[in-house]
Amino acid sequence: MTTSAGPVGGSGRGGTAGAGRGAGAGKGGGGAEGAEGGSGRWADVSFEDRMASVDFRVGERAHITVDSDVCRSCTTQACVTACPANLFTPTSDGGILFNYEQCFECGTCYMICNSDGAIAWTYPDGGHGVVLRRG
């Protein structure tokens, strides 16, 4: 059984994706700091403020699908803790529910998954997906 939650009210999981998650949360964490500290440097901005500058153009087709039948046999379910946007949720029957709407498209889930066929990852259709703006 392949599961992927579709658009819910246009925004998916309310709130800010990944708010309060590990490294990079808060001032001074993460960022693209250039060696010369010039034009390649992000100002000290909170994670929440950075996420406010991200657009999620949700497409009709999920670009990631999760096969819950395969996930039930997974002993680690590492995708649940590895996803920086917190989009993987374990279900009571041992499967995984995935909500693609605020996905960063980083591929972490695909790389960390140790079960063949559990995650199918493709790029979103043209004009959809995450849009990162600087400024």
PDB file of N, CA and C in Angstrom, residues 87-132:
ATOM      1  N   LEU A  87       8.230  15.471   8.212  1.00  0.00           N
ATOM      2  CA  LEU A  87       7.086  15.105   7.386  1.00  0.00           C
ATOM      3  C   LEU A  87       6.718  13.624   7.435  1.00  0.00           C
ATOM      4  N   PHE A  88       7.471  12.816   8.150  1.00  0.00           N
ATOM      5  CA  PHE A  88       7.181  11.385   8.264  1.00  0.00           C
ATOM      6  C   PHE A  88       6.571  11.102   9.631  1.00  0.00           C
ATOM      7  N   THR A  89       5.439  10.400   9.649  1.00  0.00           N
ATOM      8  CA  THR A  89       4.744  10.095  10.891  1.00  0.00           C
ATOM      9  C   THR A  89       4.481   8.600  10.967  1.00  0.00           C
ATOM     10  N   PRO A  90       4.946   7.940  12.040  1.00  0.00           N
ATOM     11  CA  PRO A  90       4.644   6.513  12.192  1.00  0.00           C
ATOM     12  C   PRO A  90       3.151   6.317  12.462  1.00  0.00           C
ATOM     13  N   THR A  91       2.589   5.244  11.909  1.00  0.00           N
ATOM     14  CA  THR A  91       1.183   4.924  12.147  1.00  0.00           C
ATOM     15  C   THR A  91       1.081   3.816  13.185  1.00  0.00           C
ATOM     16  N   SER A  92      -0.096   3.639  13.746  1.00  0.00           N
ATOM     17  CA  SER A  92      -0.286   2.656  14.812  1.00  0.00           C
ATOM     18  C   SER A  92      -0.054   1.220  14.340  1.00  0.00           C
ATOM     19  N   ASP A  93      -0.170   0.985  13.030  1.00  0.00           N
ATOM     20  CA  ASP A  93       0.034  -0.374  12.517  1.00  0.00           C
ATOM     21  C   ASP A  93       1.468  -0.625  12.050  1.00  0.00           C
ATOM     22  N   GLY A  94       2.386   0.312  12.335  1.00  0.00           N
ATOM     23  CA  GLY A  94       3.793   0.134  11.997  1.00  0.00           C
ATOM     24  C   GLY A  94       4.195   0.746  10.675  1.00  0.00           C
ATOM     25  N   GLY A  95       3.262   1.308   9.936  1.00  0.00           N
ATOM     26  CA  GLY A  95       3.574   1.957   8.667  1.00  0.00           C
ATOM     27  C   GLY A  95       4.040   3.387   8.871  1.00  0.00           C
ATOM     28  N   ILE A  96       4.164   4.093   7.764  1.00  0.00           N
ATOM     29  CA  ILE A  96       4.605   5.485   7.784  1.00  0.00           C
ATOM     30  C   ILE A  96       3.656   6.293   6.912  1.00  0.00           C
ATOM     31  N   LEU A  97       3.243   7.446   7.408  1.00  0.00           N
ATOM     32  CA  LEU A  97       2.456   8.394   6.626  1.00  0.00           C
ATOM     33  C   LEU A  97       3.380   9.552   6.280  1.00  0.00           C
ATOM     34  N   PHE A  98       3.399   9.934   5.017  1.00  0.00           N
ATOM     35  CA  PHE A  98       4.261  11.015   4.551  1.00  0.00           C
ATOM     36  C   PHE A  98       3.408  12.122   3.962  1.00  0.00           C
ATOM     37  N   ASN A  99       3.729  13.363   4.324  1.00  0.00           N
ATOM     38  CA  ASN A  99       3.009  14.534   3.840  1.00  0.00           C
ATOM     39  C   ASN A  99       3.997  15.369   3.022  1.00  0.00           C
ATOM     40  N   TYR A 100       3.866  15.372   1.710  1.00  0.00           N
ATOM     41  CA  TYR A 100       4.855  15.978   0.822  1.00  0.00           C
ATOM     42  C   TYR A 100       4.771  17.494   0.677  1.00  0.00           C
ATOM     43  N   GLU A 101       3.738  18.128   1.179  1.00  0.00           N
ATOM     44  CA  GLU A 101       3.474  19.515   0.841  1.00  0.00           C
ATOM     45  C   GLU A 101       4.537  20.519   1.274  1.00  0.00           C
ATOM     46  N   GLN A 102       5.254  20.269   2.348  1.00  0.00           N
ATOM     47  CA  GLN A 102       6.291  21.210   2.779  1.00  0.00           C
ATOM     48  C   GLN A 102       7.676  20.563   2.746  1.00  0.00           C
ATOM     49  N   CYS A 103       7.861  19.699   1.785  1.00  0.00           N
ATOM     50  CA  CYS A 103       9.130  18.986   1.617  1.00  0.00           C
ATOM     51  C   CYS A 103      10.199  19.923   1.062  1.00  0.00           C
ATOM     52  N   PHE A 104      11.402  19.864   1.639  1.00  0.00           N
ATOM     53  CA  PHE A 104      12.531  20.677   1.184  1.00  0.00           C
ATOM     54  C   PHE A 104      13.194  20.091  -0.063  1.00  0.00           C
ATOM     55  N   GLU A 105      12.816  18.862  -0.437  1.00  0.00           N
ATOM     56  CA  GLU A 105      13.400  18.155  -1.579  1.00  0.00           C
ATOM     57  C   GLU A 105      14.890  17.909  -1.380  1.00  0.00           C
ATOM     58  N   CYS A 106      15.295  17.656  -0.152  1.00  0.00           N
ATOM     59  CA  CYS A 106      16.711  17.455   0.139  1.00  0.00           C
ATOM     60  C   CYS A 106      17.170  16.023  -0.156  1.00  0.00           C
ATOM     61  N   GLY A 107      16.245  15.070  -0.172  1.00  0.00           N
ATOM     62  CA  GLY A 107      16.595  13.689  -0.461  1.00  0.00           C
ATOM     63  C   GLY A 107      17.095  12.901   0.736  1.00  0.00           C
ATOM     64  N   THR A 108      17.073  13.488   1.922  1.00  0.00           N
ATOM     65  CA  THR A 108      17.558  12.808   3.120  1.00  0.00           C
ATOM     66  C   THR A 108      16.817  11.494   3.347  1.00  0.00           C
ATOM     67  N   CYS A 109      15.498  11.506   3.200  1.00  0.00           N
ATOM     68  CA  CYS A 109      14.708  10.293   3.430  1.00  0.00           C
ATOM     69  C   CYS A 109      15.127   9.184   2.490  1.00  0.00           C
ATOM     70  N   TYR A 110      15.362   9.524   1.250  1.00  0.00           N
ATOM     71  CA  TYR A 110      15.749   8.535   0.245  1.00  0.00           C
ATOM     72  C   TYR A 110      17.123   7.946   0.563  1.00  0.00           C
ATOM     73  N   MET A 111      18.026   8.795   1.027  1.00  0.00           N
ATOM     74  CA  MET A 111      19.386   8.340   1.335  1.00  0.00           C
ATOM     75  C   MET A 111      19.437   7.504   2.613  1.00  0.00           C
ATOM     76  N   ILE A 112      18.630   7.826   3.599  1.00  0.00           N
ATOM     77  CA  ILE A 112      18.708   7.152   4.898  1.00  0.00           C
ATOM     78  C   ILE A 112      17.894   5.859   4.939  1.00  0.00           C
ATOM     79  N   CYS A 113      16.924   5.718   4.053  1.00  0.00           N
ATOM     80  CA  CYS A 113      16.037   4.548   4.070  1.00  0.00           C
ATOM     81  C   CYS A 113      16.838   3.282   3.758  1.00  0.00           C
ATOM     82  N   ASN A 114      16.699   2.284   4.629  1.00  0.00           N
ATOM     83  CA  ASN A 114      17.445   1.037   4.434  1.00  0.00           C
ATOM     84  C   ASN A 114      16.562  -0.096   3.911  1.00  0.00           C
ATOM     85  N   SER A 115      15.353   0.223   3.455  1.00  0.00           N
ATOM     86  CA  SER A 115      14.426  -0.782   2.934  1.00  0.00           C
ATOM     87  C   SER A 115      14.179  -0.544   1.456  1.00  0.00           C
ATOM     88  N   ASP A 116      14.626  -1.476   0.605  1.00  0.00           N
ATOM     89  CA  ASP A 116      14.427  -1.339  -0.834  1.00  0.00           C
ATOM     90  C   ASP A 116      12.952  -1.203  -1.174  1.00  0.00           C
ATOM     91  N   GLY A 117      12.625  -0.187  -1.952  1.00  0.00           N
ATOM     92  CA  GLY A 117      11.263   0.011  -2.415  1.00  0.00           C
ATOM     93  C   GLY A 117      10.346   0.747  -1.459  1.00  0.00           C
ATOM     94  N   ALA A 118      10.839   1.142  -0.294  1.00  0.00           N
ATOM     95  CA  ALA A 118       9.977   1.836   0.671  1.00  0.00           C
ATOM     96  C   ALA A 118       9.676   3.261   0.237  1.00  0.00           C
ATOM     97  N   ILE A 119      10.649   3.944  -0.356  1.00  0.00           N
ATOM     98  CA  ILE A 119      10.476   5.336  -0.762  1.00  0.00           C
ATOM     99  C   ILE A 119      10.778   5.475  -2.244  1.00  0.00           C
ATOM    100  N   ALA A 120       9.839   6.062  -2.968  1.00  0.00           N
ATOM    101  CA  ALA A 120      10.053   6.404  -4.379  1.00  0.00           C
ATOM    102  C   ALA A 120      10.134   7.924  -4.444  1.00  0.00           C
ATOM    103  N   TRP A 121      11.267   8.443  -4.912  1.00  0.00           N
ATOM    104  CA  TRP A 121      11.539   9.884  -4.900  1.00  0.00           C
ATOM    105  C   TRP A 121      11.758  10.365  -6.326  1.00  0.00           C
ATOM    106  N   THR A 122      11.046  11.404  -6.719  1.00  0.00           N
ATOM    107  CA  THR A 122      11.258  12.070  -8.000  1.00  0.00           C
ATOM    108  C   THR A 122      11.182  13.575  -7.748  1.00  0.00           C
ATOM    109  N   TYR A 123      11.616  14.341  -8.720  1.00  0.00           N
ATOM    110  CA  TYR A 123      11.460  15.789  -8.596  1.00  0.00           C
ATOM    111  C   TYR A 123      10.000  16.158  -8.818  1.00  0.00           C
ATOM    112  N   PRO A 124       9.525  17.234  -8.182  1.00  0.00           N
ATOM    113  CA  PRO A 124       8.149  17.691  -8.432  1.00  0.00           C
ATOM    114  C   PRO A 124       7.987  18.102  -9.898  1.00  0.00           C
ATOM    115  N   ASP A 125       6.750  18.091 -10.364  1.00  0.00           N
ATOM    116  CA  ASP A 125       6.466  18.546 -11.724  1.00  0.00           C
ATOM    117  C   ASP A 125       6.910  19.994 -11.878  1.00  0.00           C
ATOM    118  N   GLY A 126       7.237  20.389 -13.094  1.00  0.00           N
ATOM    119  CA  GLY A 126       7.715  21.737 -13.387  1.00  0.00           C
ATOM    120  C   GLY A 126       6.855  22.831 -12.786  1.00  0.00           C
ATOM    121  N   GLY A 127       7.505  23.818 -12.166  1.00  0.00           N
ATOM    122  CA  GLY A 127       6.791  24.932 -11.563  1.00  0.00           C
ATOM    123  C   GLY A 127       6.293  24.661 -10.160  1.00  0.00           C
ATOM    124  N   HIS A 128       6.501  23.440  -9.647  1.00  0.00           N
ATOM    125  CA  HIS A 128       6.049  23.084  -8.306  1.00  0.00           C
ATOM    126  C   HIS A 128       7.242  22.718  -7.432  1.00  0.00           C
ATOM    127  N   GLY A 129       6.995  22.641  -6.137  1.00  0.00           N
ATOM    128  CA  GLY A 129       8.042  22.265  -5.191  1.00  0.00           C
ATOM    129  C   GLY A 129       8.477  23.452  -4.354  1.00  0.00           C
ATOM    130  N   VAL A 130       9.636  23.317  -3.749  1.00  0.00           N
ATOM    131  CA  VAL A 130      10.136  24.340  -2.851  1.00  0.00           C
ATOM    132  C   VAL A 130      10.877  25.424  -3.650  1.00  0.00           C
ATOM    133  N   VAL A 131      10.655  26.679  -3.254  1.00  0.00           N
ATOM    134  CA  VAL A 131      11.339  27.810  -3.876  1.00  0.00           C
ATOM    135  C   VAL A 131      12.029  28.566  -2.754  1.00  0.00           C
ATOM    136  N   LEU A 132      13.352  28.547  -2.764  1.00  0.00           N
ATOM    137  CA  LEU A 132      14.138  29.230  -1.734  1.00  0.00           C
ATOM    138  C   LEU A 132      14.521  30.615  -2.236  1.00  0.00           C
TER     139      LEU A 132
END
